[in-house]
Short mmCIF file of C-alpha atoms in Angstrom, two decimals:
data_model
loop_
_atom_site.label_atom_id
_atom_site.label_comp_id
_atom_site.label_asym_id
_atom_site.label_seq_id
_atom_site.Cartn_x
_atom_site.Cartn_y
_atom_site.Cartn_z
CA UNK W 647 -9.65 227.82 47.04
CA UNK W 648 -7.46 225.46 48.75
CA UNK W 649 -10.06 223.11 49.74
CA UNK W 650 -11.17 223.35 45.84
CA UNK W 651 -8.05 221.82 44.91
CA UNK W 652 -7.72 219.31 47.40
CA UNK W 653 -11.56 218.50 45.71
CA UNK W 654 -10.14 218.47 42.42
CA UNK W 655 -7.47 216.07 43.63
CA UNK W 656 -9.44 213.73 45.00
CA UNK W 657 -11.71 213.12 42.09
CA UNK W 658 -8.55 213.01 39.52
CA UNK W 659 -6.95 210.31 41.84
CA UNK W 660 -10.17 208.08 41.72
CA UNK W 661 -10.70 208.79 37.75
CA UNK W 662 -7.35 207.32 38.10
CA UNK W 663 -7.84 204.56 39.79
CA UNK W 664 -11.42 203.49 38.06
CA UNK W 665 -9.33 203.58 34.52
CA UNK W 666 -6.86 201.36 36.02
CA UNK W 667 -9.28 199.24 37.01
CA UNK W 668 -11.18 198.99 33.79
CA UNK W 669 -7.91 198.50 31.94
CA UNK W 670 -6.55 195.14 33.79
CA UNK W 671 -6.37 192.92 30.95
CA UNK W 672 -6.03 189.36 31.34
CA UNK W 673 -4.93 186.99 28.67
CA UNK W 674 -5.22 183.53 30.33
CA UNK W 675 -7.69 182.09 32.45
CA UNK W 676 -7.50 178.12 33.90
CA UNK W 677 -9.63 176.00 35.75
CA UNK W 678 -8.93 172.11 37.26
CA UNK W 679 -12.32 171.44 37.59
CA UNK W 680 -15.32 171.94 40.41
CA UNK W 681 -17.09 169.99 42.99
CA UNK W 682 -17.05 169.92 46.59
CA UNK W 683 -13.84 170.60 47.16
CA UNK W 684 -13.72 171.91 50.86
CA UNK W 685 -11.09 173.80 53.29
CA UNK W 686 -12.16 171.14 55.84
CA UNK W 687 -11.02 168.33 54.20
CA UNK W 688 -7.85 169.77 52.43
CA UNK W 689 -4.38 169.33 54.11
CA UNK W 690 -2.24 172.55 53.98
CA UNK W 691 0.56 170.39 51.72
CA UNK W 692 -2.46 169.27 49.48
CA UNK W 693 -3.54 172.64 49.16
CA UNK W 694 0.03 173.69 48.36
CA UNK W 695 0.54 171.13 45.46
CA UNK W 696 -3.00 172.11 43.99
CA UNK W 697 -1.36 176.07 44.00
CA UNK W 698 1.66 175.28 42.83
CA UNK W 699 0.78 173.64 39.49
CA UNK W 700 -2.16 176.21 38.72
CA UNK W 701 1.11 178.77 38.77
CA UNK W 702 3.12 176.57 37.09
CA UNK W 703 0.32 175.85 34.54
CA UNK W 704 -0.30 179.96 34.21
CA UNK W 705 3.49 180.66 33.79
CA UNK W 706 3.76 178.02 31.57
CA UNK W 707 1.00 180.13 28.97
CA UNK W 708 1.95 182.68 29.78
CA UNK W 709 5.78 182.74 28.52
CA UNK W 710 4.38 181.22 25.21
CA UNK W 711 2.54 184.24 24.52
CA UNK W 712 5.25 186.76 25.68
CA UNK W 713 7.64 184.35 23.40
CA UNK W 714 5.10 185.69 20.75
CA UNK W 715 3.41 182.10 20.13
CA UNK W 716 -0.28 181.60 19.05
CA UNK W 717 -3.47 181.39 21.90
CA UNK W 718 -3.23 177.86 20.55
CA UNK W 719 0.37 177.32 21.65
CA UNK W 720 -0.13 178.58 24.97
CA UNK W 721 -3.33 176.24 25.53
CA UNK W 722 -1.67 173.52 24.93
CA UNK W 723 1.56 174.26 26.69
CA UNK W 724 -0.81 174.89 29.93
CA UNK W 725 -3.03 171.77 29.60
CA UNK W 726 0.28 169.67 29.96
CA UNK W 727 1.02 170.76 32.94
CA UNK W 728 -2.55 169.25 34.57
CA UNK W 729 -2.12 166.74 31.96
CA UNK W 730 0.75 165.75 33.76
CA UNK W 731 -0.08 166.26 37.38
CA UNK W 732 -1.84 163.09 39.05
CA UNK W 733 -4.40 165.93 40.54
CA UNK W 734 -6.50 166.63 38.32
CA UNK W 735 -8.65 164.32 36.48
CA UNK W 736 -7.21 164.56 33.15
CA UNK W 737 -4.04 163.13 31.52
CA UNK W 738 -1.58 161.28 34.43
CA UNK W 739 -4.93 161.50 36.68
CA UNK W 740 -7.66 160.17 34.88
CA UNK W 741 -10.42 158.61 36.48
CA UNK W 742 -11.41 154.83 36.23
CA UNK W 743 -14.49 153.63 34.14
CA UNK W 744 -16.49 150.83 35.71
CA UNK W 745 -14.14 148.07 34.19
CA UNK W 746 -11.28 149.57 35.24
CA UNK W 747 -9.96 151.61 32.02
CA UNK W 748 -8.52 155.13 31.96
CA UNK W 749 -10.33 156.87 28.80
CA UNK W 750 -9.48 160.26 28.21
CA UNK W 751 -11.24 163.08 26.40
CA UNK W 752 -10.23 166.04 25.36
CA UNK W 753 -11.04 169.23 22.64
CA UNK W 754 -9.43 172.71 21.15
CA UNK W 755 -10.76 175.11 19.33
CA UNK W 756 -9.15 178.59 17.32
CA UNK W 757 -11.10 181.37 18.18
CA UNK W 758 -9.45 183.01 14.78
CA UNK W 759 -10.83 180.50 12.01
CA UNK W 760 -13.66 178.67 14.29
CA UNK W 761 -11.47 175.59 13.51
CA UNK W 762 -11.78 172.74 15.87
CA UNK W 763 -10.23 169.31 17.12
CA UNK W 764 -11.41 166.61 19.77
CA UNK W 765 -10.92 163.08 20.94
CA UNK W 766 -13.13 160.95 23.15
CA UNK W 767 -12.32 157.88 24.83
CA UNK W 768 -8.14 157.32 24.10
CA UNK W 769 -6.47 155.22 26.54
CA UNK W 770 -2.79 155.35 24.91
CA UNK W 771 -1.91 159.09 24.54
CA UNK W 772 -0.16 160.69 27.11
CA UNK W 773 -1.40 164.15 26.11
CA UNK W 774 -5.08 164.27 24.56
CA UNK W 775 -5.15 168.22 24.57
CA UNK W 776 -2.52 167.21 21.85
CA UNK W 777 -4.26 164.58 20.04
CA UNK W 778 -6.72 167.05 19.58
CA UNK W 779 -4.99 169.53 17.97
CA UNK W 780 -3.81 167.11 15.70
CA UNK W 781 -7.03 166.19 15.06
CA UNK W 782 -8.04 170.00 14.07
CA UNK W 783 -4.65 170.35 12.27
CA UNK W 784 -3.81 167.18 10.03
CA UNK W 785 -7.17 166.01 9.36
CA UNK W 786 -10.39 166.58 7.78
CA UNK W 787 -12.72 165.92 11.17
CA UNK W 788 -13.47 168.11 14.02
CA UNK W 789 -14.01 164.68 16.39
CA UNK W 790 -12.47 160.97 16.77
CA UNK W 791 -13.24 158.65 19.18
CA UNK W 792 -11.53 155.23 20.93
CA UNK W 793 -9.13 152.74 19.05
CA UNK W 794 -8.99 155.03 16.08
CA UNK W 795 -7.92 157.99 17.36
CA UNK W 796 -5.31 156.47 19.16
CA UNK W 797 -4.03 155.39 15.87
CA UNK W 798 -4.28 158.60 14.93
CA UNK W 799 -2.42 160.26 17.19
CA UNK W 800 -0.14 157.39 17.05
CA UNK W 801 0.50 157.87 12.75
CA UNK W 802 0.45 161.94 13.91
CA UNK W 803 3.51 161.40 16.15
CA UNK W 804 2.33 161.80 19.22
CA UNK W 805 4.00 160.42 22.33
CA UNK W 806 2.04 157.42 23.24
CA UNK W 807 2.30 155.57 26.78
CA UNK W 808 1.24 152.14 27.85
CA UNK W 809 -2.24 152.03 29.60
CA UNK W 810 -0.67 151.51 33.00
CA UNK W 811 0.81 154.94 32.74
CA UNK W 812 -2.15 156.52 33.66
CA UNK W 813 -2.79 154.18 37.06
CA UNK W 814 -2.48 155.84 40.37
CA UNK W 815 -3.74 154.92 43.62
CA UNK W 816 -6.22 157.55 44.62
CA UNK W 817 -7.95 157.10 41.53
CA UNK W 818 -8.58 153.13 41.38
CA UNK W 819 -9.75 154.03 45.58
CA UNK W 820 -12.21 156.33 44.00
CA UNK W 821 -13.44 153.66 41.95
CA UNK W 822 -13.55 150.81 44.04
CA UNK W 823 -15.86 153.84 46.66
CA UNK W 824 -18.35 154.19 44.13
CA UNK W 825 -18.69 150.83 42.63
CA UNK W 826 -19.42 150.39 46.32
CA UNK W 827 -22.06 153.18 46.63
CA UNK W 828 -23.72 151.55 43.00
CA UNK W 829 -24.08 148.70 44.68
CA UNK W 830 -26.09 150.40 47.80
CA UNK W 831 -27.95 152.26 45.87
CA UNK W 832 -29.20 149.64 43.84
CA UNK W 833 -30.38 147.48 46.69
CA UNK W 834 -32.32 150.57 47.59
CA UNK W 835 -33.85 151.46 44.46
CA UNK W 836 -35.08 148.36 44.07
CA UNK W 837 -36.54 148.26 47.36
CA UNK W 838 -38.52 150.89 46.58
CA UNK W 839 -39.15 150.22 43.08
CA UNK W 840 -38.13 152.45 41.63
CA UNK W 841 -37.19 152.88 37.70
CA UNK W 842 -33.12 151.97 36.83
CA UNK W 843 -31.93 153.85 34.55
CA UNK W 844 -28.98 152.03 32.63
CA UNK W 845 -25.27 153.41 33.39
CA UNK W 846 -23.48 154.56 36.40
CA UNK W 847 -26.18 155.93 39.49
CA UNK W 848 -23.67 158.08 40.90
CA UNK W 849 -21.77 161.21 39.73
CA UNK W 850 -18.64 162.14 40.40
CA UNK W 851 -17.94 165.31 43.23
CA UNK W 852 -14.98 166.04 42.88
CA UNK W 853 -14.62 167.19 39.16
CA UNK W 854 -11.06 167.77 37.96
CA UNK W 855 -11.40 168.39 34.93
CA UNK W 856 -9.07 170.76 33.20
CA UNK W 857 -9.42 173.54 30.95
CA UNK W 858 -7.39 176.85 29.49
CA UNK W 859 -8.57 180.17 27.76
CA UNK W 860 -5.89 182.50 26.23
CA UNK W 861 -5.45 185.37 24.44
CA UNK W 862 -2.29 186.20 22.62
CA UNK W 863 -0.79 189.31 21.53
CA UNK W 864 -2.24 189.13 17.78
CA UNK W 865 -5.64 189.37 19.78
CA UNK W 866 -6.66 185.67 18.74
CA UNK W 867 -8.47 183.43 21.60
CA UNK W 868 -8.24 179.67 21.60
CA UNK W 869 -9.52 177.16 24.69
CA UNK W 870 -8.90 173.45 25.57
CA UNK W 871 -10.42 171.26 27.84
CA UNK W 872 -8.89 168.28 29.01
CA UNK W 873 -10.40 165.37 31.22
CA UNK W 874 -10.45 161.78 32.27
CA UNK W 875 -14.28 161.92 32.21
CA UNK W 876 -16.72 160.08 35.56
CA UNK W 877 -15.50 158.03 37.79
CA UNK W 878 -17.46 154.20 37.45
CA UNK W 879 -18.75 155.81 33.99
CA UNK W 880 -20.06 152.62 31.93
CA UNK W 881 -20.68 151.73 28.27
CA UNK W 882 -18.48 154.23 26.49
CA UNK W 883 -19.89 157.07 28.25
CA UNK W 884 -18.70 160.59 26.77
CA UNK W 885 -19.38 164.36 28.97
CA UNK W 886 -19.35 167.54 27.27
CA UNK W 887 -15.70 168.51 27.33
CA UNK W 888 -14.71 167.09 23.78
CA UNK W 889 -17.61 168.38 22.67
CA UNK W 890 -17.14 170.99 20.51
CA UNK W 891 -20.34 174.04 21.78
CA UNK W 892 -21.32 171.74 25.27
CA UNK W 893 -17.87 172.27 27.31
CA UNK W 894 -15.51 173.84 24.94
CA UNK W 895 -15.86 176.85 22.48
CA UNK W 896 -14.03 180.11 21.24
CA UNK W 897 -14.42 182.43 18.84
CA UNK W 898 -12.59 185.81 18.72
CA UNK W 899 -15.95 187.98 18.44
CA UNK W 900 -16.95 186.68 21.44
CA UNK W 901 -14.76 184.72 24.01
CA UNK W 902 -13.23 181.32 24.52
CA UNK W 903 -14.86 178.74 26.80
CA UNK W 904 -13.67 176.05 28.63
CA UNK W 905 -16.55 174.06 31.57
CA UNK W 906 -16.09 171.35 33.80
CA UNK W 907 -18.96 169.91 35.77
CA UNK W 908 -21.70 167.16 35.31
CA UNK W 909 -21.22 166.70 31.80
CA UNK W 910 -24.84 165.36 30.91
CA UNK W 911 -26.54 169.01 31.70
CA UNK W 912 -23.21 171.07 29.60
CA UNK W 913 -24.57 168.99 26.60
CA UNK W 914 -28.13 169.53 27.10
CA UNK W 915 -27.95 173.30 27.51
CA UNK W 916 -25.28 173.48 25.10
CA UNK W 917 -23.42 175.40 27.47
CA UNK W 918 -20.36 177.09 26.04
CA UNK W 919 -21.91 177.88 22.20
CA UNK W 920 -25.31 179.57 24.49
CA UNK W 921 -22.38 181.78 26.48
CA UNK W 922 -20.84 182.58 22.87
CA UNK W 923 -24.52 183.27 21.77
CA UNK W 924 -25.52 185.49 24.30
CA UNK W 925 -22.66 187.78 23.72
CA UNK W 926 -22.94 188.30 20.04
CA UNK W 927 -26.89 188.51 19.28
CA UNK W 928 -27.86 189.96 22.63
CA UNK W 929 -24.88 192.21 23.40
CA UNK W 930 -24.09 190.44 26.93
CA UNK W 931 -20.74 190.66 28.76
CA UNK W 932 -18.81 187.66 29.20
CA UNK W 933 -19.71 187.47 33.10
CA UNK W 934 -23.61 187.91 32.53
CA UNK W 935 -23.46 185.64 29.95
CA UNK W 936 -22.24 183.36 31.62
CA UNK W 937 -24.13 183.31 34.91
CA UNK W 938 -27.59 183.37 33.04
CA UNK W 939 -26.27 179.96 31.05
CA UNK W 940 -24.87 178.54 34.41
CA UNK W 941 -27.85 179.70 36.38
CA UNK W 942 -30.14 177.09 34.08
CA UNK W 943 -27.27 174.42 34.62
CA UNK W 944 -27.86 174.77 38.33
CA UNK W 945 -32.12 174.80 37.94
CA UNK W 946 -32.15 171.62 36.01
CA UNK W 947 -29.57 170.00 38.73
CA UNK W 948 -26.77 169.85 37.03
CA UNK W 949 -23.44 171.25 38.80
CA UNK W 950 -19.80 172.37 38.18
CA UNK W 951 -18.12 175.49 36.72
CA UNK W 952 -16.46 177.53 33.59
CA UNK W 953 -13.84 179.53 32.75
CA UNK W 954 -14.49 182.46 30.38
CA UNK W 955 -12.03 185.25 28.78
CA UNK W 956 -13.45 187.75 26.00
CA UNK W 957 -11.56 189.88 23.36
CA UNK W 958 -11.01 192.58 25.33
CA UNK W 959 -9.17 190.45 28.56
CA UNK W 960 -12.43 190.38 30.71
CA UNK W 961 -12.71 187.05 32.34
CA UNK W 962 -15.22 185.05 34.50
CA UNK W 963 -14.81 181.84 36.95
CA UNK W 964 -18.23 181.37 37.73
CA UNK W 965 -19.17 177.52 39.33
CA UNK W 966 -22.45 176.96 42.27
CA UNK W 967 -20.20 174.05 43.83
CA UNK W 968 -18.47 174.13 46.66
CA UNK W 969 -15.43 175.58 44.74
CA UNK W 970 -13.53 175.23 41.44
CA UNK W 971 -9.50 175.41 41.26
CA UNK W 972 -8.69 178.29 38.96
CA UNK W 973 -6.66 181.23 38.72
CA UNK W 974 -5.48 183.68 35.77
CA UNK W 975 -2.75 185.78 34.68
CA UNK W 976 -2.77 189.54 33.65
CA UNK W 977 -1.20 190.94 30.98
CA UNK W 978 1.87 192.71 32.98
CA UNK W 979 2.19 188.58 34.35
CA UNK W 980 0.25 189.19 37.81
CA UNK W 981 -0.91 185.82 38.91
CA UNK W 982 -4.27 184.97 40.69
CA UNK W 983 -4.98 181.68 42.08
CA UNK W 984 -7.92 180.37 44.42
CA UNK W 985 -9.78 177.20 44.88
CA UNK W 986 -12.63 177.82 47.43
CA UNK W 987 -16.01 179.55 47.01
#
C-alpha cells in the first residue's frame, strides 16, 4: 500500500512538472544578429557588454507590456536599445557601404491588422525601427527608400542626426578589411577567369543585425528588424530585413518573425512569410516551421538566423552559424540570454 502511494506520488509530481513545462509562456524574443561569432575570439568584457544590452533590451519590452502598452510599443522600445548600442549593426553601429556611407534599413509589422512599415537606405535618422512605424502609421505605403524617407521621417518628427553620428571606429576598420579582401579576390578571379559578378564579392560574418518579437497582454504579436545592412555593400544594395515576408513578418494566427543573416537567400526563399505559411496551411509549430525554412537557407548556402514567437508564447532561435546573440523573456519576467551555438 505504502509503496502504492509513494507510486502515485511520483507520477503526480512529474504531471506536475510536464504542465509547468508546457505552460512557460514567453512574450518577447530578440536577436542581434548571427555569424561566426566565437568564444575564442571574444574578451570576457566584450562578452559582458554584448549581455548586458540584450537584458537591457528585454527589460526594456518587457516593462512596456506589463505598463499595458501594445506588441508594437514594446518592439520599438527594444530595437532602441541595439539601435543605440555601437554593437550591433544597426542604428549607432551601422556598417559602411563601399563609399563610405552608413545606410540603414529597417521594418515593423502588426500582427493584429497585417499592417506594415519599412525604410531602406536612410542615412539621417537616428532610429529607423521608428521611421518605420511612421511609415506604417501616417502614410499610405508599406515601404520608402533613401532621400525621401528621410524627409519623411524628418516632416513625421522624428529625431534626425547628422551622418557622422553613426561613425565609429570598428566599423570604418571593417570596411577598410574587406575593401582589402575585394581587392584580393579580384586579382584572383581574374587569374583564373572566372565570371565577376557586379557588387561586393564578399559577405559580411559577423551579422548584427537586430530584431524583436513580442506579445502583449491583449494577445497581439508585432516584430521589427533593424540593421545597417553589408559591410562594402555597393550600388544601393538592400537585404531582406525591410522587407516586408523575406526578414520580417507577423501575424497573430501564426507568429511574428524577425531574421538576420545573408540577406540575398531570406529574399529568395521568402523566409519569414514561408515560416508564417507553414504554420497556418500545414498545421506546423513555430520551431518546425522554422527549421524546415532555415534548413533550405542553409542548402542553397545562404547563412544566419531567426527569431520566432507564436500566439501561444512558444518561441524558436534557430541559426546554422557559429552563433546568434539572443535571449527572451517569460511572462513572470525570467530572462534568458546566450550568444554561442
Amino acid at each position: 500500500m505504502k509503496s502504492l502511494k509513494i507510486f502515485a506520488t511520483l507520477i503526480f509530481s512529474l504531471l506536475v512538472l510536464n504542465i509547468s513545462a508546457q505552460q512557460k509562456k514567453y512574450v518577447m524574443v530578440i536577436h542581434g544578429g548571427a555569424g561566426t561569432i566565437l568564444k575564442k575570439n571574444m574578451t570576457p568584457e566584450k562578452e559582458a557588454a554584448y549581455i548586458a544590452v540584450l537584458t537591457q533590451a528585454l527589460k526594456t519590452g518587457y516593462a512596456q507590456i506589463q505598463a499595458g502598452k501594445s506588441s508594437l510599443d514594446a518592439v520599438e522600445a527594444t530595437i532602441h536599445v541595439m539601435e543605440n548600442d555601437p554593437h550591433f549593426n544597426a542604428g549607432k553601429g551601422a556598417v559602411f557601404t563601399h563609399d563610405g556611407r552608413n545606410e540603414l534599413d529597417a521594418a515593423i509589422m502588426d500582427g493584429k491588422t497585417l499592417m506594415a512599415g519599412a525604410v531602406a537606405g536612410v542615412t539621417t535618422v537616428k532610429n529607423p525601427i521608428s521611421a518605420a512605424r511612421a511609415v506604417m502609421e501616417k502614410s499610405e505605403h508599406v515601404m520608402m527608400v533613401g532621400s525621401g524617407a528621410d524627409q519623411f521621417a524628418k516632416d513625421a518628427g522624428l529625431e534626425i542626426v547628422d551622418p557622422k553620428y553613426f561613425w565609429t571606429k570598428e566599423r570604418w576598420d571593417g570596411l577598410q578589411q574587406a575593401i582589402k579582401e575585394d581587392s584580393t579576390k579580384a586579382v584572383l578571379d581574374h587569374g583564373s577567369k572566372k565570371t565577376e559578378l557586379l557588387g561586393s564579392k564578399n559577405h559580411d560574418y559577423k551579422f548584427g543585425t537586430v530584431g524583436c518579437v513580442a506579445l502583449d497582454k491583449a494577445g497581439n504579436l508585432a516584430a521589427g528588424t533593424s540593421t545597417g545592412g553589408m559591410t562594402n555593400k555597393k550600388y544601393g544594395r538592400v537585404g531582406d530585413a525591410p522587407i516586408i515576408g523575406a526578414g520580417t513578418y507577423c501575424n497573430n494566427e501564426t507568429a511574428g518573425v524577425s531574421c538576420t543573416g545573408w540577406g540575398e537567400y531570406y529574399i529568395r526563399n521568402v523566409v519569414a512569410k514561408t515560416i508564417s505559411d507553414l504554420m497556418e496551411y500545414k498545421g506546423l509549430s513555430v520551431a518546425e516551421a522554422s527549421k524546415i525554412v532555415l534548413d533550405k537557407v542553409g542548402k542553397m548556402g545562404g547563412d544566419g538566423g531567426l527569431i520566432a514567437l507564436d500566439k501561444k508564447g512558444n518561441i524558436t532561435m534557430p541559426f546554422n552559424t557559429e552563433g546568434m546573440y539572443r535571449g527572451a523573456i517569460t511572462a513572470d519576467g525570467k530572462i534568458e540570454v546566450n550568444i554561442y551555438k
